[in-house]
Backbone as a ProteinNet text record, in pm:
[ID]
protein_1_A
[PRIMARY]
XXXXXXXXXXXXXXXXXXXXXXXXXXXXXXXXXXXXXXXXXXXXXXXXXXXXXXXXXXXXXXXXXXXXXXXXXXXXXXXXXXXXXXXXXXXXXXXXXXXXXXXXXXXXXXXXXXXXXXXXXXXXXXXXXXXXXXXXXXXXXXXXXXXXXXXXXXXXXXXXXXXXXXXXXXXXXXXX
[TERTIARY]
1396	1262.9	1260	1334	1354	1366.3	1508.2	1600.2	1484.4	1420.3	1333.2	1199.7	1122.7	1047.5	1111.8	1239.4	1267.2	1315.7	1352.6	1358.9	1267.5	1160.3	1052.4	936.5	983.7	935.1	980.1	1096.1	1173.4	1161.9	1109.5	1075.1	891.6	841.3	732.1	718	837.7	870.2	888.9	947.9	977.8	906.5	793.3	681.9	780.5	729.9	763.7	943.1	1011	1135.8	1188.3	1109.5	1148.6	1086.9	974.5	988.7	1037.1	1105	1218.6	1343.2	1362.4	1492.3	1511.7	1621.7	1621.6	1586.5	1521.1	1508.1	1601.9	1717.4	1832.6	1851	1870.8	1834.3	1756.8	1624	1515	1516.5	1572.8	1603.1	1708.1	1826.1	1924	1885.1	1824.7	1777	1651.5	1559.6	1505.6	1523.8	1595.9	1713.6	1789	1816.2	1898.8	1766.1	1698.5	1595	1525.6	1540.9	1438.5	1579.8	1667.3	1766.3	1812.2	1796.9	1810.7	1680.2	1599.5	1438.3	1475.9	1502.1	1517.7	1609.5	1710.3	1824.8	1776.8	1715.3	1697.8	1588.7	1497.2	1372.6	1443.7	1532.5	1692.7	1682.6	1739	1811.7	1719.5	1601.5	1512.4	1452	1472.5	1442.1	1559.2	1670.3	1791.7	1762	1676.6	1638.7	1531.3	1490.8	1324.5	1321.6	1209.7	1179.2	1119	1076	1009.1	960.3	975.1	919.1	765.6	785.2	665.1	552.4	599.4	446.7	419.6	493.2	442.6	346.2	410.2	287.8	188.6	198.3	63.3	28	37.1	-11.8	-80.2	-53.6	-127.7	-225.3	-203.7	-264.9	-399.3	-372.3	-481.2	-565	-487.9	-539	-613.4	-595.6	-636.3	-794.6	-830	-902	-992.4	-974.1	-1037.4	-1121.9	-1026.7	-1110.4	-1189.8	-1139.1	-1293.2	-1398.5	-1412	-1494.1	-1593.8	-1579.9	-1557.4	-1652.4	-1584.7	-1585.4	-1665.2	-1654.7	-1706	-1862.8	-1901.1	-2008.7	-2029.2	-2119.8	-2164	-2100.8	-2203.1	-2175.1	-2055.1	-1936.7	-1833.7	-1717	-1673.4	-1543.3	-1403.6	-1340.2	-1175.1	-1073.1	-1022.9	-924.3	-784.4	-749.4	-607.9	-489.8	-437.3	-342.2	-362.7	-403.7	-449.3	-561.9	-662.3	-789.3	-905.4	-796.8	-849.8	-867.2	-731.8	-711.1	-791.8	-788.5	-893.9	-1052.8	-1141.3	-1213.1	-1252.6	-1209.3	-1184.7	-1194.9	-1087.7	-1051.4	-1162.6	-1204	-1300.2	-1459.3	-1496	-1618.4	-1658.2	-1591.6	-1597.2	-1566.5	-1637.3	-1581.2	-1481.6	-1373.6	-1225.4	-1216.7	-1140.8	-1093.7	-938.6	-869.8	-712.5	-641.6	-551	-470	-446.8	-525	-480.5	-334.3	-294.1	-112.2	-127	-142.5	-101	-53.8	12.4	121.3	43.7	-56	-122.6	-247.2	-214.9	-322.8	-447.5	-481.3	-619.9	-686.2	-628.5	-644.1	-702.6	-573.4	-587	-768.7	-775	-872.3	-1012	-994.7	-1107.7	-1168.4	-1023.3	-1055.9	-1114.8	-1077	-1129.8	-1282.4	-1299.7	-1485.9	-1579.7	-1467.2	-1593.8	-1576.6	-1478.7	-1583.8	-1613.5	-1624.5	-1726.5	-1604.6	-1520.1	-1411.4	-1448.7	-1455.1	-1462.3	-1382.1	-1286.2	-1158.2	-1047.7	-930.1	-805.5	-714.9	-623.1	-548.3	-406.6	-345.9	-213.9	-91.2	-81	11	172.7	265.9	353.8	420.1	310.5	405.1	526.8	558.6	738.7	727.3	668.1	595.8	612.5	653.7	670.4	501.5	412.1	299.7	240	233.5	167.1	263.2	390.8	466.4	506.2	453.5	459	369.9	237.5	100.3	9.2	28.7	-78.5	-15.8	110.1	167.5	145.7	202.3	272	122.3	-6.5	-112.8	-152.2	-144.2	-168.9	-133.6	33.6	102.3	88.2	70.5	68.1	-64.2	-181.7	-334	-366.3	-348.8	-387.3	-551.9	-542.8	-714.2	-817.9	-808.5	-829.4	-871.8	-798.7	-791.2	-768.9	-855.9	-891.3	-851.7	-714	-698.5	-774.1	-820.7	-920.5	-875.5	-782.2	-688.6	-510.1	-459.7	-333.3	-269.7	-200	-172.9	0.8	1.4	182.8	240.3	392.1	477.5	500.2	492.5	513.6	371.3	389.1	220.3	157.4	-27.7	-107.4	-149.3	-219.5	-269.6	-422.5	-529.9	-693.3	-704.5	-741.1	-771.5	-934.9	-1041.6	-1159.1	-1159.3	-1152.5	-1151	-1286	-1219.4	-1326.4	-1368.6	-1285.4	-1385.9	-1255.6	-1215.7	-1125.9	-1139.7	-992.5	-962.7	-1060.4	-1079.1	-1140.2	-1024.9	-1068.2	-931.9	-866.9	-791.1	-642.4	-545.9	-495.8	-442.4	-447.8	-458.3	-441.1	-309.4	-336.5	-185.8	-220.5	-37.3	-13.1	-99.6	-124.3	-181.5	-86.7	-136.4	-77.1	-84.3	-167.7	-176	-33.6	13.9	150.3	44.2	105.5	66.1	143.6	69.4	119.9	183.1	290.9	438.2	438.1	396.7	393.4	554.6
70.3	77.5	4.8	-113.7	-170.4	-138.5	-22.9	54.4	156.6	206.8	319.7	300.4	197.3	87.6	20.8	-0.3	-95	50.9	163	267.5	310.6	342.4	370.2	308.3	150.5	68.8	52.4	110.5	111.8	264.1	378.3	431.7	423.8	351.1	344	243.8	162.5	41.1	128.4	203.2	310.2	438.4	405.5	559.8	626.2	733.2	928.4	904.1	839.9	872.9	961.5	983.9	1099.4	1180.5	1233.9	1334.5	1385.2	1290.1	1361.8	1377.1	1362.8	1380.8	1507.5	1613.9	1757.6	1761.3	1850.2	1920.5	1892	1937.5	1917.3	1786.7	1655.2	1537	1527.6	1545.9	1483.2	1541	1674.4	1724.8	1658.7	1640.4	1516.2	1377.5	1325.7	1178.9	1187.1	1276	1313.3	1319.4	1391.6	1396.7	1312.6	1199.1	1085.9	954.5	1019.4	901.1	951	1042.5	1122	1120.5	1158	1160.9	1045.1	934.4	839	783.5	837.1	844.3	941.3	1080.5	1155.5	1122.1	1045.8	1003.2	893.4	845.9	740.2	789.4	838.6	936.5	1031.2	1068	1144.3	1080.8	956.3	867.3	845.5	782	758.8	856.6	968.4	1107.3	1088.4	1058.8	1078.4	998.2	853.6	735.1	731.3	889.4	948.7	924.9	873.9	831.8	879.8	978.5	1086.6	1061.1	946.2	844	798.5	758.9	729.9	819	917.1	1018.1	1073	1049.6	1102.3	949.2	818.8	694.5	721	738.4	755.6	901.1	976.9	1117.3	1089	934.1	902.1	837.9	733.5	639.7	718.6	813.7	887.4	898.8	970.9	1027.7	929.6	824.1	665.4	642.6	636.7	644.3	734.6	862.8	990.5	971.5	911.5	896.9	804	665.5	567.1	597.3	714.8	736.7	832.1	939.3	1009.4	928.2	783.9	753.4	581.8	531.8	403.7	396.4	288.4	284.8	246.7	313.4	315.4	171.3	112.7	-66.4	-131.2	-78	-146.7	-205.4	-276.5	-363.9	-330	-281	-249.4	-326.7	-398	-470.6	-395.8	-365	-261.5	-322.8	-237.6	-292.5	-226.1	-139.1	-66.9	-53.3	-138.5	-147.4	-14.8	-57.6	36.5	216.5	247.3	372.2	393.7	291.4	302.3	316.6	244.2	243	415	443.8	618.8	709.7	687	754.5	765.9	653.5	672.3	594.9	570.1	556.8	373.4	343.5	192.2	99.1	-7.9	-127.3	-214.9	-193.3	-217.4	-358.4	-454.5	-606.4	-568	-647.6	-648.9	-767.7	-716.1	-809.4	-925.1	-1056.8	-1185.3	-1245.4	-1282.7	-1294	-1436.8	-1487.2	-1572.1	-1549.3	-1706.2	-1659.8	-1727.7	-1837.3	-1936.3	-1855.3	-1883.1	-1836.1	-1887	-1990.5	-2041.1	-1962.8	-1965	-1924.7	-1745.5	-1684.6	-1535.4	-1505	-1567.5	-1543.1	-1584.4	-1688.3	-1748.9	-1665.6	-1612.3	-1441.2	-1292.8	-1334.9	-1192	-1226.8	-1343.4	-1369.7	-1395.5	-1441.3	-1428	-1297.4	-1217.7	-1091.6	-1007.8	-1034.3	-918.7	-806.7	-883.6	-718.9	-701.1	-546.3	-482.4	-372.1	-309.2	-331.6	-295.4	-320.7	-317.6	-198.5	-217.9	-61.6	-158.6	-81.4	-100.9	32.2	26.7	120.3	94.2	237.7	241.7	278.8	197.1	232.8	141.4	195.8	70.7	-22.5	-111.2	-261.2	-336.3	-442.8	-595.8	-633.3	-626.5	-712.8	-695.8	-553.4	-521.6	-622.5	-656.3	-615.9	-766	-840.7	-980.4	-1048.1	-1024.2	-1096.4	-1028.8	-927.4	-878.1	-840.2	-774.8	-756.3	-869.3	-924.9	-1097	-1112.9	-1076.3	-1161.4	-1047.1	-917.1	-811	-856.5	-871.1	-868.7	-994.2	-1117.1	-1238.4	-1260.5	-1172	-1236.3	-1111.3	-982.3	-849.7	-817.6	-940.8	-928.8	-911.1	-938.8	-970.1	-862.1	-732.2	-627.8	-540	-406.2	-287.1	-167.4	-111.8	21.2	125.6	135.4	285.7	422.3	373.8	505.3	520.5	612.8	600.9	761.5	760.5	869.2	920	994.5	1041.8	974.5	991.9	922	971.8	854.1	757.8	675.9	609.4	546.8	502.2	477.1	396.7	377.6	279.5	230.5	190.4	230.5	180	91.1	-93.2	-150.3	-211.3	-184.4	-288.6	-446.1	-457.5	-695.9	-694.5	-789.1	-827.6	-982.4	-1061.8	-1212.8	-1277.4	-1413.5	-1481.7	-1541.8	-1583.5	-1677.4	-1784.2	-1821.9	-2017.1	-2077.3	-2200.4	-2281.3	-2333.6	-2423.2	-2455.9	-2381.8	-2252.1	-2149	-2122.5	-1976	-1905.5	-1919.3	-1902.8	-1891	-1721.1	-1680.1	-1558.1	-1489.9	-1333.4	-1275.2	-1192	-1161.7	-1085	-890.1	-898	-741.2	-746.3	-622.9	-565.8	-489.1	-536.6	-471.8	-316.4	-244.4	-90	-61.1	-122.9	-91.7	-96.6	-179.7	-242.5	-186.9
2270.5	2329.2	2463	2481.6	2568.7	2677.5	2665.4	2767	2840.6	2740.3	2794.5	2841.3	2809.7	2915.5	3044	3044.1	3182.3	3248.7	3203.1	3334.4	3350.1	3257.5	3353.3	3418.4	3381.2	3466	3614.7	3650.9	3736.4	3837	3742.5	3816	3913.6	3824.1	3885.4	4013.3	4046.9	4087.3	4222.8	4240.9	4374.4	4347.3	4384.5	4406.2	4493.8	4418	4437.5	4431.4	4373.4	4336.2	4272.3	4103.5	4019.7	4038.9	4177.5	4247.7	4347.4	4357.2	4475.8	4402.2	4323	4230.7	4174.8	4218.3	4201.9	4004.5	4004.4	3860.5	3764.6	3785.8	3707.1	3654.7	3745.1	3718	3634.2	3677.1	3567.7	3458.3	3463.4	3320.4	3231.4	3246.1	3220.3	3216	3278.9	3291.7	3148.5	3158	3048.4	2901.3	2882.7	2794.4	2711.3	2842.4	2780	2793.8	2773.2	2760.1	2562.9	2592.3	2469.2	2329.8	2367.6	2213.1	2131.6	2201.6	2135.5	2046.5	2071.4	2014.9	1893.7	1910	1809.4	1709.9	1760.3	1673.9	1583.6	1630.2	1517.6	1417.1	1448.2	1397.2	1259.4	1304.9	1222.8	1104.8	1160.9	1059.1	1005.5	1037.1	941.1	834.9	837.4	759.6	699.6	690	594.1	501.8	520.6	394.8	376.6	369.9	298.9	149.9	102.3	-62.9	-88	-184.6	-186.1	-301.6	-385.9	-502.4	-404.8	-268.4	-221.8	-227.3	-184.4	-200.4	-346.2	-435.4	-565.8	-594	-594.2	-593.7	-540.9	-418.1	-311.8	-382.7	-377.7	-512.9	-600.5	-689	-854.1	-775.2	-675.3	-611.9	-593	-515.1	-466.8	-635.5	-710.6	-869	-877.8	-909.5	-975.9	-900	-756.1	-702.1	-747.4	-732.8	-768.1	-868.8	-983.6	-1162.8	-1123.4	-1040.2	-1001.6	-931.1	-825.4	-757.5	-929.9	-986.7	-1051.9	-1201.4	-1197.5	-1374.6	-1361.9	-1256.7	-1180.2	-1136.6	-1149.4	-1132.9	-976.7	-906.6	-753.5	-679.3	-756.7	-718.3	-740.3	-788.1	-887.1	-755.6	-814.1	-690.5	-737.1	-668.4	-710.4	-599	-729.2	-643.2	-661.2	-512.4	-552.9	-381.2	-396.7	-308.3	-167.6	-163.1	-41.8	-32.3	31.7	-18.4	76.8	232.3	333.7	251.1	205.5	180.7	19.5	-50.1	-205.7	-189.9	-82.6	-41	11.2	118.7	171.9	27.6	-87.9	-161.7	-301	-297.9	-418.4	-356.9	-242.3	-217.9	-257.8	-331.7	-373.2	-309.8	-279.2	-243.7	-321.2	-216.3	-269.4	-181.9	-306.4	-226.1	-226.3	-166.9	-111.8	-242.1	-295.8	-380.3	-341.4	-411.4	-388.3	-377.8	-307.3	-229.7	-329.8	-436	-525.1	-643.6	-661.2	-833.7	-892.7	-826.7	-925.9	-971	-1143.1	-1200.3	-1195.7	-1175.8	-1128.1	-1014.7	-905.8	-810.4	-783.6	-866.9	-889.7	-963.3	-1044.8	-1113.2	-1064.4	-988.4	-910.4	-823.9	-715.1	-620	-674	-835	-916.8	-920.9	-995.4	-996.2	-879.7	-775.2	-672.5	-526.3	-607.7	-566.4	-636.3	-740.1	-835.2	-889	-951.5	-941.9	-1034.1	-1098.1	-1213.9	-1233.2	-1157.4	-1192.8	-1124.4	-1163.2	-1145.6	-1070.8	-988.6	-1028.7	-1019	-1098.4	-1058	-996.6	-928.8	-854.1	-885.9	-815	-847	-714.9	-581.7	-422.9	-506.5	-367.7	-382.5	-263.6	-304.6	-217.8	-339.4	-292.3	-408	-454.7	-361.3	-400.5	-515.9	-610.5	-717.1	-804.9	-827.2	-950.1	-918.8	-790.5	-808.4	-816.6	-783.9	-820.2	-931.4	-927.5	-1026.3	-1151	-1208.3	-1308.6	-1392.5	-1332.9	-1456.3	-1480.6	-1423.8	-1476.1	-1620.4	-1581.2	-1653.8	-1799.1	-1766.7	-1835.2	-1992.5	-1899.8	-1958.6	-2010.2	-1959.9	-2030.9	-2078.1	-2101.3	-2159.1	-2168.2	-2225.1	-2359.3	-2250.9	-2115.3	-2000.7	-1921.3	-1962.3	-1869.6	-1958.2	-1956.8	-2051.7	-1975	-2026	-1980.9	-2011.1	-1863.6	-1850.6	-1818.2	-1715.4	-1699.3	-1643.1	-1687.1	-1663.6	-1595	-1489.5	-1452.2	-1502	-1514.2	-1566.5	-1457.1	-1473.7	-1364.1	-1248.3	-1131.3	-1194.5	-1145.3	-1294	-1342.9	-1229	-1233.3	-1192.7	-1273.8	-1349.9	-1404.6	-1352.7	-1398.9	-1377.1	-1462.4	-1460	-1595.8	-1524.3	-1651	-1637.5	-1687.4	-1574.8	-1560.2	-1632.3	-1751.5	-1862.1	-1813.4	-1712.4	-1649.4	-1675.5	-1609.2	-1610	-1756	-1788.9	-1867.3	-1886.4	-1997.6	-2035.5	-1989.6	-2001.1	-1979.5	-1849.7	-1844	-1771.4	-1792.8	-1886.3	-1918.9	-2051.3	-2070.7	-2205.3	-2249.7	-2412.9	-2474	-2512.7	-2459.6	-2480.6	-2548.1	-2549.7	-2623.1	-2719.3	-2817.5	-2927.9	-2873.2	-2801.9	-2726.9	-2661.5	-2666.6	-2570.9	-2453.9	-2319.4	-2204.6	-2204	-2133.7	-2156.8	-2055.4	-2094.9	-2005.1	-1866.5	-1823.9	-1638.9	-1643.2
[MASK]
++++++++++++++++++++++++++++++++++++++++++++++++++++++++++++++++++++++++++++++++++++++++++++++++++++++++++++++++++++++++++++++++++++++++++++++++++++++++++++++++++++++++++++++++

């Protein structure tokens, strides 16, 4: 990006240069400004994940059933809040970036979440802040909806924990 900013910083540096420069030139000079753009553009299409758009596919699904099955007023805390918001009409909060469970739960009650999604992008943030809580307090969070693979999960937040922490629950989480 560098290379192709400082030449054409350079052409602007000497007005009317690459118009005085025969055709052929600028067609070549062109050229070798533009393929190294395409080349990498290339490469990046060769390490296409095509796991992403079937997530973003349920993602969308997951939304759909909340706009659909949710109540007008309801708060969804999901990981893409910009694009959940668009997708199901709801005011969507952004996944709290904590491991501490105090904390997590404190961000759930004071904005009103009522409920959950869990997604299946391929981004760390679901499957490091929000799983383990899923996972570890269950009784907590009521599966409402689930899309085939690969999963999203909709759960309704039943209110934080009592306590300095819960002991485990006897519920099995549904397969985070």
């Amino acid at each position: 990006l560098f290379v192709v900013n400082g030449v054409r910083s350079l052409l602007y540096a000497v007005p009317g240069l690459w118009d005085r420069l025969p055709l052929q030139v600028r067609l070549v000079a062109g050229a070798l400004l533009v393929l190294p753009v395409v080349a990498v553009n290339l490469l990046d299409a060769t390490r296409y994940d095509p796991r992403a758009d079937r997530s973003l596919y349920r993602y969308a699904a997951a939304m759909n059933w909340l706009a659909k099955h949710g109540a007008a007023d309801s708060v969804v805390l999901c990981r893409k809040p910009h694009l959940g918001h668009l997708l199901s009409g709801r005011l969507t909060v952004p996944l709290p970036q904590s491991r501490d469970r105090k904390a997590f739960y404190k961000s759930l009650d004071r904005d009103g979440v009522d409920y959950v999604v869990v997604d299946s992008l391929p981004l760390p943030g679901t499957k490091t802040y929000l799983v383990p809580r899923i996972e570890g307090e269950p009784r907590h969070f009521q599966l409402v909806y689930r899309s085939p693979p690969p999963k999203t999960w909709v759960f309704a937040y039943r209110g934080a924990p009592p306590g300095p922490s819960a002991a485990p629950s006897s519920q099995a989480a549904p397969g985070l």
